[in-house]
Tab-separated table of C-alpha atoms and ligand atoms in Angstrom:
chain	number	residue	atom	x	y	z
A	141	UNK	CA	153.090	138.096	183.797
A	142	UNK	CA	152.408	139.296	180.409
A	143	UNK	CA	151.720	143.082	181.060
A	144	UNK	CA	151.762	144.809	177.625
A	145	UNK	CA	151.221	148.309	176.182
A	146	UNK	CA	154.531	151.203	176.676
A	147	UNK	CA	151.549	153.287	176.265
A	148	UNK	CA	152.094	153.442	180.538
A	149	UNK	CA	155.472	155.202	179.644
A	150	UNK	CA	155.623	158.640	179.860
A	151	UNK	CA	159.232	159.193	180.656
A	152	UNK	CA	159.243	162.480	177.917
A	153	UNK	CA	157.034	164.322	179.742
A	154	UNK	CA	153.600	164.273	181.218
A	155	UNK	CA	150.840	166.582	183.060
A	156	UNK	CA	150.850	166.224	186.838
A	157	UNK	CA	149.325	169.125	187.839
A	158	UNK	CA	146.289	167.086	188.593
A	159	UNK	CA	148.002	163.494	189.098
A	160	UNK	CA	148.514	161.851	192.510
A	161	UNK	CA	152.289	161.644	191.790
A	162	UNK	CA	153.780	158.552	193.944
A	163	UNK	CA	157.783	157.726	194.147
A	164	UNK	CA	158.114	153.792	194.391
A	165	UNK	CA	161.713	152.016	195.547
A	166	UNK	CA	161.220	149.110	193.337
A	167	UNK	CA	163.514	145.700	193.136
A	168	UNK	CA	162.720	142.992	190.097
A	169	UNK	CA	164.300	140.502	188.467
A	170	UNK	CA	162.379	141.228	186.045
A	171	UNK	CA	162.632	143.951	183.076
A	172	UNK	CA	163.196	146.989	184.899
A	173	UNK	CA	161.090	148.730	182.697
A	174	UNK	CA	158.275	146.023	181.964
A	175	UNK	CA	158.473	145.988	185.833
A	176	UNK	CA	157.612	149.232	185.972
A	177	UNK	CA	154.547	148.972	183.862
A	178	UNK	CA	153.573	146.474	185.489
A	179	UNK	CA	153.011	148.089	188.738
A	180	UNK	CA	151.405	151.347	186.716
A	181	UNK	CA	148.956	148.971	185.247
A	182	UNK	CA	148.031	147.399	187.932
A	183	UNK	CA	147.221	150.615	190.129
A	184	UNK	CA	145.306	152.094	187.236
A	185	UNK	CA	143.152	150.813	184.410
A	186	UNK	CA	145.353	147.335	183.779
A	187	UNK	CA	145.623	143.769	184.597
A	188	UNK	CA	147.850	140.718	183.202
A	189	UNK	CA	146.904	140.898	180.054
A	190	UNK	CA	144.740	142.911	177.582
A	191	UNK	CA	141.353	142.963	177.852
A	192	UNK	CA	139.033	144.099	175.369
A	193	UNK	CA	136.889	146.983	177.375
A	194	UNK	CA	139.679	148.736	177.857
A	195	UNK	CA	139.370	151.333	175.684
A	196	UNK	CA	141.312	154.587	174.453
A	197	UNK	CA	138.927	157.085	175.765
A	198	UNK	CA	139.626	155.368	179.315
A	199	UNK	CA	143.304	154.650	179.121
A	200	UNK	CA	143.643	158.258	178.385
A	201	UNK	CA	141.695	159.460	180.862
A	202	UNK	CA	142.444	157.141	183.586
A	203	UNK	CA	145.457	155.500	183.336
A	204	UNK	CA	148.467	155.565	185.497
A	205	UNK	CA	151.578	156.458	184.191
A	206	UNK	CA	155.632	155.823	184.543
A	207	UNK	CA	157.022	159.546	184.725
A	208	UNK	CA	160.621	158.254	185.818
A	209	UNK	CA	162.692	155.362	185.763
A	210	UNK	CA	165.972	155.513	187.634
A	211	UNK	CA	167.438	151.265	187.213
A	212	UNK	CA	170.499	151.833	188.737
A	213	UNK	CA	168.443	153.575	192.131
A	214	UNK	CA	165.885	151.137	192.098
A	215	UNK	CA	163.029	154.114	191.905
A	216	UNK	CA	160.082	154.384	189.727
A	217	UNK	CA	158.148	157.987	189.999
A	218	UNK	CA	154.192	157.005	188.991
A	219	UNK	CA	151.480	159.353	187.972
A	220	UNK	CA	147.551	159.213	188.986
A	221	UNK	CA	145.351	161.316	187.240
A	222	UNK	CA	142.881	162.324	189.577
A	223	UNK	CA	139.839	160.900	188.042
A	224	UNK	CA	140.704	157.779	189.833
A	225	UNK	CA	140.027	159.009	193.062
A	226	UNK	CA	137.134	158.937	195.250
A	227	UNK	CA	136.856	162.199	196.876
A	228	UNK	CA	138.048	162.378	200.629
A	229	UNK	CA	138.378	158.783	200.835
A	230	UNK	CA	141.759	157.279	202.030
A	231	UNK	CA	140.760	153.620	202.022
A	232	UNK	CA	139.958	154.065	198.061
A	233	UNK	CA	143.326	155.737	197.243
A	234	UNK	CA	144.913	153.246	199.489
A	235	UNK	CA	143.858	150.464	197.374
A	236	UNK	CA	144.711	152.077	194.185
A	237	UNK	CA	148.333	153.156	195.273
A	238	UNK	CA	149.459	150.891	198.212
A	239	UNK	CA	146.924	147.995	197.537
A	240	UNK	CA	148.072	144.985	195.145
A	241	UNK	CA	150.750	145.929	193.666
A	242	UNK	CA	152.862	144.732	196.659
A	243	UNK	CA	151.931	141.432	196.329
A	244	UNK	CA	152.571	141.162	192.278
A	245	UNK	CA	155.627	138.544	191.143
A	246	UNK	CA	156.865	140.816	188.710
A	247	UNK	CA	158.382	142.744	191.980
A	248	UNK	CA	160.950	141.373	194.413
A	249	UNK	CA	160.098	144.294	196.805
A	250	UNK	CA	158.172	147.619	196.433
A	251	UNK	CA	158.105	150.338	198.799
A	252	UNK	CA	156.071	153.622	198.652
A	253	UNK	CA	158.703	156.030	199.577
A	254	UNK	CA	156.600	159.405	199.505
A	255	UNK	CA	153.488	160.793	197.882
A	256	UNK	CA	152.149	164.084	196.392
A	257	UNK	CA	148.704	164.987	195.958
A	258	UNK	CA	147.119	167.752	193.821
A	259	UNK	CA	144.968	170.474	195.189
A	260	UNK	CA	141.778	168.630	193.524
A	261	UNK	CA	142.839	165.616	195.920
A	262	UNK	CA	143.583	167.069	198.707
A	263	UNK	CA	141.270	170.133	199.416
A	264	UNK	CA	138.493	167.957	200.466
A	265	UNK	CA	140.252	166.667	203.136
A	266	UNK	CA	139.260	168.002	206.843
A	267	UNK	CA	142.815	167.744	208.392
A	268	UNK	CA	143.178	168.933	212.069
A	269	UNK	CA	140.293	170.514	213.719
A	270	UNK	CA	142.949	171.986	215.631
A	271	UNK	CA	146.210	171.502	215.213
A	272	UNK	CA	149.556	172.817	216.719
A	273	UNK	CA	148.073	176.089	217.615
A	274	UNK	CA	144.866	174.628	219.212
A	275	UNK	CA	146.779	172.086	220.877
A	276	UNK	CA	148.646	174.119	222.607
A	277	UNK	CA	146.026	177.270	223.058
A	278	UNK	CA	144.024	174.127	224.979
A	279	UNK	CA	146.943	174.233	227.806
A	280	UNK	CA	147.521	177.939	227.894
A	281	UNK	CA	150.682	178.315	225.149
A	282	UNK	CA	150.814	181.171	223.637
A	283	UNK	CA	153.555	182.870	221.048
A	284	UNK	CA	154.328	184.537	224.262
A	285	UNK	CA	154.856	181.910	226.470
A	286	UNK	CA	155.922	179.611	223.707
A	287	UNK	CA	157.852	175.998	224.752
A	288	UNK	CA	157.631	172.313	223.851
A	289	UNK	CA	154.563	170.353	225.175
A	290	UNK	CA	155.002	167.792	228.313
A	291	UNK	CA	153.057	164.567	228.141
A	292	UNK	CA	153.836	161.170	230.484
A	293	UNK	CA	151.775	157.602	229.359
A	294	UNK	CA	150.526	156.121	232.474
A	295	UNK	CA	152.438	153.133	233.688
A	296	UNK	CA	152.560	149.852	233.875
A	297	UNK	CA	151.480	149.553	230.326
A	298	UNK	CA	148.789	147.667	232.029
A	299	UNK	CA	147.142	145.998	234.760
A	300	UNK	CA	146.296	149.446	237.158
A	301	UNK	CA	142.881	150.031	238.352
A	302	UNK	CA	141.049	153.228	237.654
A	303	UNK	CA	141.668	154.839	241.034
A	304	UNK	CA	145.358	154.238	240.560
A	305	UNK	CA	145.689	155.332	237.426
A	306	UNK	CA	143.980	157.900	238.300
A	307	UNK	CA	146.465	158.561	240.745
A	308	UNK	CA	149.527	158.142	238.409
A	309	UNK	CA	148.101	161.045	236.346
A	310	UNK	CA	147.170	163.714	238.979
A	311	UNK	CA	150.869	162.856	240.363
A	312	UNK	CA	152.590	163.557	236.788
A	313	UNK	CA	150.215	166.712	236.109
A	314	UNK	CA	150.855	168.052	239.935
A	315	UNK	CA	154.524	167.700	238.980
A	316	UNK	CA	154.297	169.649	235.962
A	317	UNK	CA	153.067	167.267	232.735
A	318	UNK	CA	150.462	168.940	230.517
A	319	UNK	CA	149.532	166.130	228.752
A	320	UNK	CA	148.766	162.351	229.895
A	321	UNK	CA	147.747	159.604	227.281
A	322	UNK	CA	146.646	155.774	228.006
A	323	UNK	CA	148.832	152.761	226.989
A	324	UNK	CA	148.074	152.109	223.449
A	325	UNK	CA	146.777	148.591	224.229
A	326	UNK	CA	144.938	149.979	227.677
A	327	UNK	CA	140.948	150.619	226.462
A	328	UNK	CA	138.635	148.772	228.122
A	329	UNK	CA	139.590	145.540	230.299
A	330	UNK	CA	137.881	144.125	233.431
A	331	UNK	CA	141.284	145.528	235.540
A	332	UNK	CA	140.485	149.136	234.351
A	333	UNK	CA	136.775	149.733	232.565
A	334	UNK	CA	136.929	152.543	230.145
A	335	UNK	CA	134.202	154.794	231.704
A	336	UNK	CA	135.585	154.350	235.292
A	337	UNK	CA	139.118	155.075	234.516
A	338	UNK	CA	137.626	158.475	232.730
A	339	UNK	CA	135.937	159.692	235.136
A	340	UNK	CA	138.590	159.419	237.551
A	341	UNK	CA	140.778	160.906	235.635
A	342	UNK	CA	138.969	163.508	234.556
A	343	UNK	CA	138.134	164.764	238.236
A	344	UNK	CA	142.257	164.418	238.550
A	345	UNK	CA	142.536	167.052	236.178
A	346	UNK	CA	140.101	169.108	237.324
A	347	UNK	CA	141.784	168.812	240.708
A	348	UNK	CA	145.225	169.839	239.002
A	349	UNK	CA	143.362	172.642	237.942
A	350	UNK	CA	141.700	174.236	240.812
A	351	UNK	CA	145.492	173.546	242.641
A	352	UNK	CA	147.635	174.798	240.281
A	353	UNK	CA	145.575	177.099	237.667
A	354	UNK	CA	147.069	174.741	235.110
A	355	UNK	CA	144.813	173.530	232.221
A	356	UNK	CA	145.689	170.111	231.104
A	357	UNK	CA	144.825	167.422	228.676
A	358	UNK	CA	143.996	163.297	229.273
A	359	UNK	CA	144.092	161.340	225.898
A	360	UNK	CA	141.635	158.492	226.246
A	361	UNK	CA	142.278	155.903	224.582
A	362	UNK	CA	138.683	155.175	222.591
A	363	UNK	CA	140.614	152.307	220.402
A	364	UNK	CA	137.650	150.171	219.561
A	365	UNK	CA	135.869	148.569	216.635
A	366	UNK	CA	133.783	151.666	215.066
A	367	UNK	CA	130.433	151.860	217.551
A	368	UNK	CA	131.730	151.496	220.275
A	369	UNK	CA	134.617	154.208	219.566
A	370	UNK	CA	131.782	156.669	218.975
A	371	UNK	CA	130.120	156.181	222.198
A	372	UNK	CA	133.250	156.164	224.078
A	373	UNK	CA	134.719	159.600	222.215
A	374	UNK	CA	130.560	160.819	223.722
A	375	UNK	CA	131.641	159.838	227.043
A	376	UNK	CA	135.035	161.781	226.934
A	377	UNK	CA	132.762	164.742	225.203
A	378	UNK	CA	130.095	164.251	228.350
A	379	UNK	CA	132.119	164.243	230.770
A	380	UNK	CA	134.102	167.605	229.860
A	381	UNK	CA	137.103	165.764	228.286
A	382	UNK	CA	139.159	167.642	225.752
A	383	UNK	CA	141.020	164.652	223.812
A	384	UNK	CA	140.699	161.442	222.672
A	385	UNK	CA	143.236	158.684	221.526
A	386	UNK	CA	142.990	156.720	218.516
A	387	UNK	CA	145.427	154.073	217.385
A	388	UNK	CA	145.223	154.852	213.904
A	389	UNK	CA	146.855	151.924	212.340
A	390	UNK	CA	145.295	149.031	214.017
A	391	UNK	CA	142.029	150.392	214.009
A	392	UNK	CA	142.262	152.301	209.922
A	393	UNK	CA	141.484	154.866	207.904
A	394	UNK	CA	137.657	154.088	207.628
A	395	UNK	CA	137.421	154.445	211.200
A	396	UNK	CA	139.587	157.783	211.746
A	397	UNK	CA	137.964	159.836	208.679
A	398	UNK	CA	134.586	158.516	210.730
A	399	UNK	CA	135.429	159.491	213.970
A	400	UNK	CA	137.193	163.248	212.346
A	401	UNK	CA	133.655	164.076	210.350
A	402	UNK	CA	132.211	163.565	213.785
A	403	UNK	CA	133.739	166.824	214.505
A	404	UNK	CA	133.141	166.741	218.255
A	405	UNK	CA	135.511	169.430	219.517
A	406	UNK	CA	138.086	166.854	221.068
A	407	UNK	CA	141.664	166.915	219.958
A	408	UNK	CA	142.704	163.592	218.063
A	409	UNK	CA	145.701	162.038	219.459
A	410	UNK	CA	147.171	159.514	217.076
A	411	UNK	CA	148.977	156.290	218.410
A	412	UNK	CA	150.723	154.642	215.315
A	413	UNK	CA	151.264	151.577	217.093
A	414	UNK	CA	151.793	148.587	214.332
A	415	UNK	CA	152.855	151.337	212.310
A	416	UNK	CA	156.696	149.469	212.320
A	417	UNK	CA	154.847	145.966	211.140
A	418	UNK	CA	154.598	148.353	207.774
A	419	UNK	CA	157.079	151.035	207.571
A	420	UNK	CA	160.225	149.259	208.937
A	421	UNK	CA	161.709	147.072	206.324
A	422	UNK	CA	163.910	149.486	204.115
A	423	UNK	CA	163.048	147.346	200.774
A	424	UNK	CA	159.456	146.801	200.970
A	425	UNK	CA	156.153	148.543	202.766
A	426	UNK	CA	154.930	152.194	203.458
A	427	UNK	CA	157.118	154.342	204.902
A	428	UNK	CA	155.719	156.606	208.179
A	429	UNK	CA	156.469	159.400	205.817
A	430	UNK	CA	153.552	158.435	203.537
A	431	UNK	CA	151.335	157.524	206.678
A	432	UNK	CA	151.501	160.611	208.863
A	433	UNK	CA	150.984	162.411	204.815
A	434	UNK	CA	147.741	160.219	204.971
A	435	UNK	CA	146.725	161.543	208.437
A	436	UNK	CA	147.331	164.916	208.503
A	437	UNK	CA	145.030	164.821	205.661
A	438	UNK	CA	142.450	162.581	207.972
A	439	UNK	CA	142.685	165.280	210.634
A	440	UNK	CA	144.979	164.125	213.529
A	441	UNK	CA	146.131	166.830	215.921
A	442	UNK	CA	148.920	165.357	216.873
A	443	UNK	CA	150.578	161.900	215.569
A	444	UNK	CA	153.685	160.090	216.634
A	445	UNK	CA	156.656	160.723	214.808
A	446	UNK	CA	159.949	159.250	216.163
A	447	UNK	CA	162.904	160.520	218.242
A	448	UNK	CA	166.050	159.543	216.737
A	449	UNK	CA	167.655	159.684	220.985
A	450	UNK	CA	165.123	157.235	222.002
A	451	UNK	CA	164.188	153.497	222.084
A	452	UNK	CA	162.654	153.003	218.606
A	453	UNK	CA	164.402	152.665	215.296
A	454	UNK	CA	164.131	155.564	213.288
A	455	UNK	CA	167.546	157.988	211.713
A	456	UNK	CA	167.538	161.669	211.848
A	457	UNK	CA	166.999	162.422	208.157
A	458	UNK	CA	163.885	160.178	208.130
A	459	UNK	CA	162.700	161.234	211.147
A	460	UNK	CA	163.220	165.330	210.320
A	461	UNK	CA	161.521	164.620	206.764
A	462	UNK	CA	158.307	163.757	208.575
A	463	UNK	CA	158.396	166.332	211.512
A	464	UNK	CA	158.556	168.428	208.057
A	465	UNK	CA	155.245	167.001	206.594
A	466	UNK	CA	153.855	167.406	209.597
A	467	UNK	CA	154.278	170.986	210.172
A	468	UNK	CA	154.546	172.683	206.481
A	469	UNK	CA	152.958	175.208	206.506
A	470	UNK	CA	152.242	175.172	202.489
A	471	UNK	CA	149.349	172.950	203.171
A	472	UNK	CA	145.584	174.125	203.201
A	473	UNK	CA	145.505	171.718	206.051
A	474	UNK	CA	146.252	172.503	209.731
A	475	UNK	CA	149.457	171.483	211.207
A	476	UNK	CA	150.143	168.544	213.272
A	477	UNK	CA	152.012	168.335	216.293
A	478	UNK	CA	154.776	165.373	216.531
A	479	UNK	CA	154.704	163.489	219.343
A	480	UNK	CA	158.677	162.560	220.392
A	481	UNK	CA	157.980	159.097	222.817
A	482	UNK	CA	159.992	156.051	223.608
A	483	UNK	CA	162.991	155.433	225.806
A	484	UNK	CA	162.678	159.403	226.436
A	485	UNK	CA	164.114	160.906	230.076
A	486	UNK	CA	164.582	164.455	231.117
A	487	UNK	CA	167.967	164.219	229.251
A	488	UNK	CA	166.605	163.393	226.174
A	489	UNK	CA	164.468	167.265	225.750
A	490	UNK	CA	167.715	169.069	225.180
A	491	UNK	CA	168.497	167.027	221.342
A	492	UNK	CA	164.890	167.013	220.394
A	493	UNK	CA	164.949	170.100	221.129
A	494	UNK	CA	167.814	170.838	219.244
A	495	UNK	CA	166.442	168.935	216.615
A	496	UNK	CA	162.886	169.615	216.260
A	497	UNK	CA	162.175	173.148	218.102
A	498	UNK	CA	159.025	173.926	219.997
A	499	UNK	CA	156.345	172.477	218.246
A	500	UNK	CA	156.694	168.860	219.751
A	501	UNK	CA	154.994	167.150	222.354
A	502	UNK	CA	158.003	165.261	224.093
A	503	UNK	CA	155.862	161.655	225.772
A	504	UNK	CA	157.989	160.257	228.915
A	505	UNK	CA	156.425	157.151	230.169
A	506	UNK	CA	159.428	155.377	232.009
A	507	UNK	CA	161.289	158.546	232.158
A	508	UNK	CA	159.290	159.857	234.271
A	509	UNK	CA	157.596	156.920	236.472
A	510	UNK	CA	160.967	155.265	236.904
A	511	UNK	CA	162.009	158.442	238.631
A	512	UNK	CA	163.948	157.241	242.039
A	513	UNK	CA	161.396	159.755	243.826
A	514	UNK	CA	158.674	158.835	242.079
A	515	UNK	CA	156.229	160.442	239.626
A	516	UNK	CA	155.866	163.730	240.912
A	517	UNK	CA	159.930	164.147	241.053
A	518	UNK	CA	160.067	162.858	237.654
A	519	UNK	CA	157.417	165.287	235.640
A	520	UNK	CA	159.469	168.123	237.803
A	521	UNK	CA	162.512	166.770	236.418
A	522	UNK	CA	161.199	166.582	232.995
A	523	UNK	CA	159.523	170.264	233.326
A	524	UNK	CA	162.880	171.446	234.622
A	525	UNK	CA	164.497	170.185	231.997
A	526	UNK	CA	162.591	172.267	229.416
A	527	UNK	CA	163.314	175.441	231.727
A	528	UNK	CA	166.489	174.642	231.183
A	529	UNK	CA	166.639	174.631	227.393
A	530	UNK	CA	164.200	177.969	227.263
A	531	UNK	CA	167.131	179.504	229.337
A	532	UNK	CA	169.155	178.152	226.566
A	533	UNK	CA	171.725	176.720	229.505
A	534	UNK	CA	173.294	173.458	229.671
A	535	UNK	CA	170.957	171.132	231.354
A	536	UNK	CA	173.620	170.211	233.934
A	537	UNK	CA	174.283	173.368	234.975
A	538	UNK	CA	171.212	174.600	235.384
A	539	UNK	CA	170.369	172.079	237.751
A	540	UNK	CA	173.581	172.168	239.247
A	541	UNK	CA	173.003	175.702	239.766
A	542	UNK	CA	169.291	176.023	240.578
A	543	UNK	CA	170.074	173.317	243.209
A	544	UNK	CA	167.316	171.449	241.111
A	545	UNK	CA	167.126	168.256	243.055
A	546	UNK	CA	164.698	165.809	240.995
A	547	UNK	CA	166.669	167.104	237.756
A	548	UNK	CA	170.059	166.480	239.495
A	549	UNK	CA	168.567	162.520	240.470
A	550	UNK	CA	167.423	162.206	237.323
A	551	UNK	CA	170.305	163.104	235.327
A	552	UNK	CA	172.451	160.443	237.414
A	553	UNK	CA	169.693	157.556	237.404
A	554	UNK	CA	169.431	157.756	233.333
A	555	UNK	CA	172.982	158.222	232.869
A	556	UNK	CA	173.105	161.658	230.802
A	557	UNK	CA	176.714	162.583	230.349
A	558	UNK	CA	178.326	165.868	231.235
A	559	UNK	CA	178.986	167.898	228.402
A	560	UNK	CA	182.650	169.851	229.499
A	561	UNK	CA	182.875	173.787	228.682
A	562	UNK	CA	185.596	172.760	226.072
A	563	UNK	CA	183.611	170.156	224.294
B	199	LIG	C1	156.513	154.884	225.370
B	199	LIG	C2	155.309	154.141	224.833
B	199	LIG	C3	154.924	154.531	223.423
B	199	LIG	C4	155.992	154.387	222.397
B	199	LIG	C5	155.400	154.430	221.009
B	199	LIG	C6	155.504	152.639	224.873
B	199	LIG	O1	156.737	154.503	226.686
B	199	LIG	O2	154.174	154.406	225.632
B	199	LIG	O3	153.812	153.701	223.058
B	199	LIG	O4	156.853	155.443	222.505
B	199	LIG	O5	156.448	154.491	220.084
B	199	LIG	O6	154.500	151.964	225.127
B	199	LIG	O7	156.624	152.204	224.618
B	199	LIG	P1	158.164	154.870	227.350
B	199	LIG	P2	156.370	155.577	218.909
B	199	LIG	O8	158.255	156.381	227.441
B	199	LIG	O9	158.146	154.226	228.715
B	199	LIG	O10	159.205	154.304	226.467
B	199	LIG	O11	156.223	156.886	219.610
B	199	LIG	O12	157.675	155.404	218.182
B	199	LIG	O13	155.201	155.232	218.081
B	200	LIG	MG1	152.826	153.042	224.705
């Protein structure tokens, strides 16, 4: 396509301080440059060809512009003054930035690698209501008492009634979970009805409380088209629920920025499930850096981030970059609390540990259910497991030493090897 006008080039030198700035890997075999304007044109004021009502006074306020151009790395650095912006609104700036351009044949592939916004776009934004501090003040953690956060999914994915999941989540909070989330794909079925399964739950937890002076937290899962997410998230509210679970990517932007402004004093968990359908292929998509940018800025209190040790794809420098974005602290926004889940066992807390610190919520759904003695051995196991680390001893020793059974069984059963004094 005939894209025209180097007037997108500003590879000299150009104002940013209020531009959206946006770093693109891009592959043509095309022009590398005319590629480049292409894609600027397109997410700005452009289209294939010239067209008459563009004029000066709006190109020069509103048109996107090529800041860098590195051929040989296949990255492209774009500008976005903010005028083209709707305030606080992520599906608009999702169109403009991460909306045609992916599609255009002047591009083999195009992926948005990362994303900085100026104060005039961001400040609107909510961003957590509360964040890693409130998320762990809910369950009694304190700078003094300071650790990582337990959570367990209930399991099977699906198919339990309410009573017995019920069940499954009283066992992993008795055992020593904090936090215990639905199935991402477990909302409202005729095996397990939404309403049912929370109040069940619910009196669970207040059972786990009364027994153990532990406060806890129960992520419903609201996931739902819009309405009936509100009334559900009013149920969880009603019923003296303190979080609610939102897949983020299957059910958008629109929907979480709606559900935030509610502001009804429940923490957001954020399921990213589908996330991988956009972030995985390394040539072309949105990488889960950009997303979990995108909903901090929404307002999620906590957000699934990765492992690196577990079962889903994802390398440590990637993985680190958005546990990063997550928590800097630079931001006017809150910070979010990571969620490490997948293929994660009572041997996985010491590395994410080791690699992410205390301000993680470590998920273990089969790690702890798949425990030989059950649910209640496996949250001990996992719990033990993060004694062991705040002791700062090897996790075999300590529960070769503390005679810690579950740990011990555990240990075996997932096949975490012994680390010798010499190694
Ligand atoms: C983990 C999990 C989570 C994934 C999500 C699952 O269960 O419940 O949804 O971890 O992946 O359904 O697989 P297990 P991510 O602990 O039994 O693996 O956190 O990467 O979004
Ligand atoms: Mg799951």
């Amino acid at each position: 396509m005939a894209y025209i006008d180097n007037k997108y080039l500003a590879l000299d030198g150009f104002d940013t301080s209020d531009s959206v700035v946006c770093t693109f890997l891009m592959k043509t075999h095309e022009d590398y440059t005319k590629a480049a304007i292409e894609v600027a044109a397109e997410s700005s004021v452009g289209t294939w060809v010239k067209v008459h009502s563009l004029t000066e006074d709006i190109f020069e306020r509103l048109a996107a512009r090529v800041i860098e151009i590195s051929s040989e790395k296949n990255i492209i650095k774009i500008a976005y003054p903010s005028g083209l912006f709707e305030k606080a609104s992520l599906p608009q700036m999702l169109s403009l930035v991460a909306g045609n351009i992916f599609g255009m044949k002047s591009v083999d592939s195009l992926r948005l690698l990362d994303i900085a916004f100026p104060e005039s776009i961001s400040s609107p934004y909510p961003g957590p209501a509360f964040g890693i501090e409130g998320f762990k003040k809910e369950l009694g953690i304190t700078a003094s008492n300071d650790r990582p956060i337990i959570g367990t999914i209930v399991k099977p994915k699906m198919g339990l009634p309410p009573d017995k999941h019920a069940e499954v989540a009283y066992e992993a909070w008795y055992g020593g979970v904090d936090f215990v989330k639905d199935d991402e794909p477990q909302t409202d079925q005729d095996f397990c009805r939404f309403e049912d399964r929370l109040v069940k739950v619910l009196e669970k937890a207040d059972l786990v409380k009364e027994e153990t002076g532990r406060k806890v937290v129960y992520a419903a899962n609201i996931t739902a088209p819009l309405p009936k997410m509100e009334r559900r998230a009013e149920l969880v509210k009603e019923q003296g629920g303190n979080c609610m679970m939102i897949d983020v990517i299957t059910t958008g932007f629109a929907s979480l920025q709606y559900m935030r402004d509610l502001d009804l004093g429940l923490l957001i968990h954020a399921h990213r499930a589908m996330h991988a359908a956009i972030t995985r292929v390394p040539d072309h998509g949105i990488t889960m850096l950009v997303l979990a940018k995108w909903l901090r800025l929404a307002g999620v209190d906590s957000l699934h981030a990765g492992t690196v040790v577990g079962k889903m794809e994802g390398k440590y420098p990637e993985v680190k970059g958005i546990y990063d974005a997550l928590r800097d602290p630079s931001w006017k926004q809150k910070r979010v609390l990571p969620v490490a889940s997948g293929g994660l066992h009572p041997g996985s807390v010491p590395p994410i540990v080791d690699m992410f610190g205390y301000d993680v919520l470590i998920n273990a759904g089969g790690g702890i259910h798949g425990h030989p003695k059950g649910t209640i051995a496996g949250a001990r196991a996992m719990r033990a497991a993060v004694e062991a680390v705040i002791q700062k001893r090897d996790i075999w020793e300590y529960a070769e030493t503390e005679d810690h059974k579950d740990l011990l069984i555990a240990l075996e059963k997932f096949g975490v090897p012994k680390v010798s004094k010499e190694d």
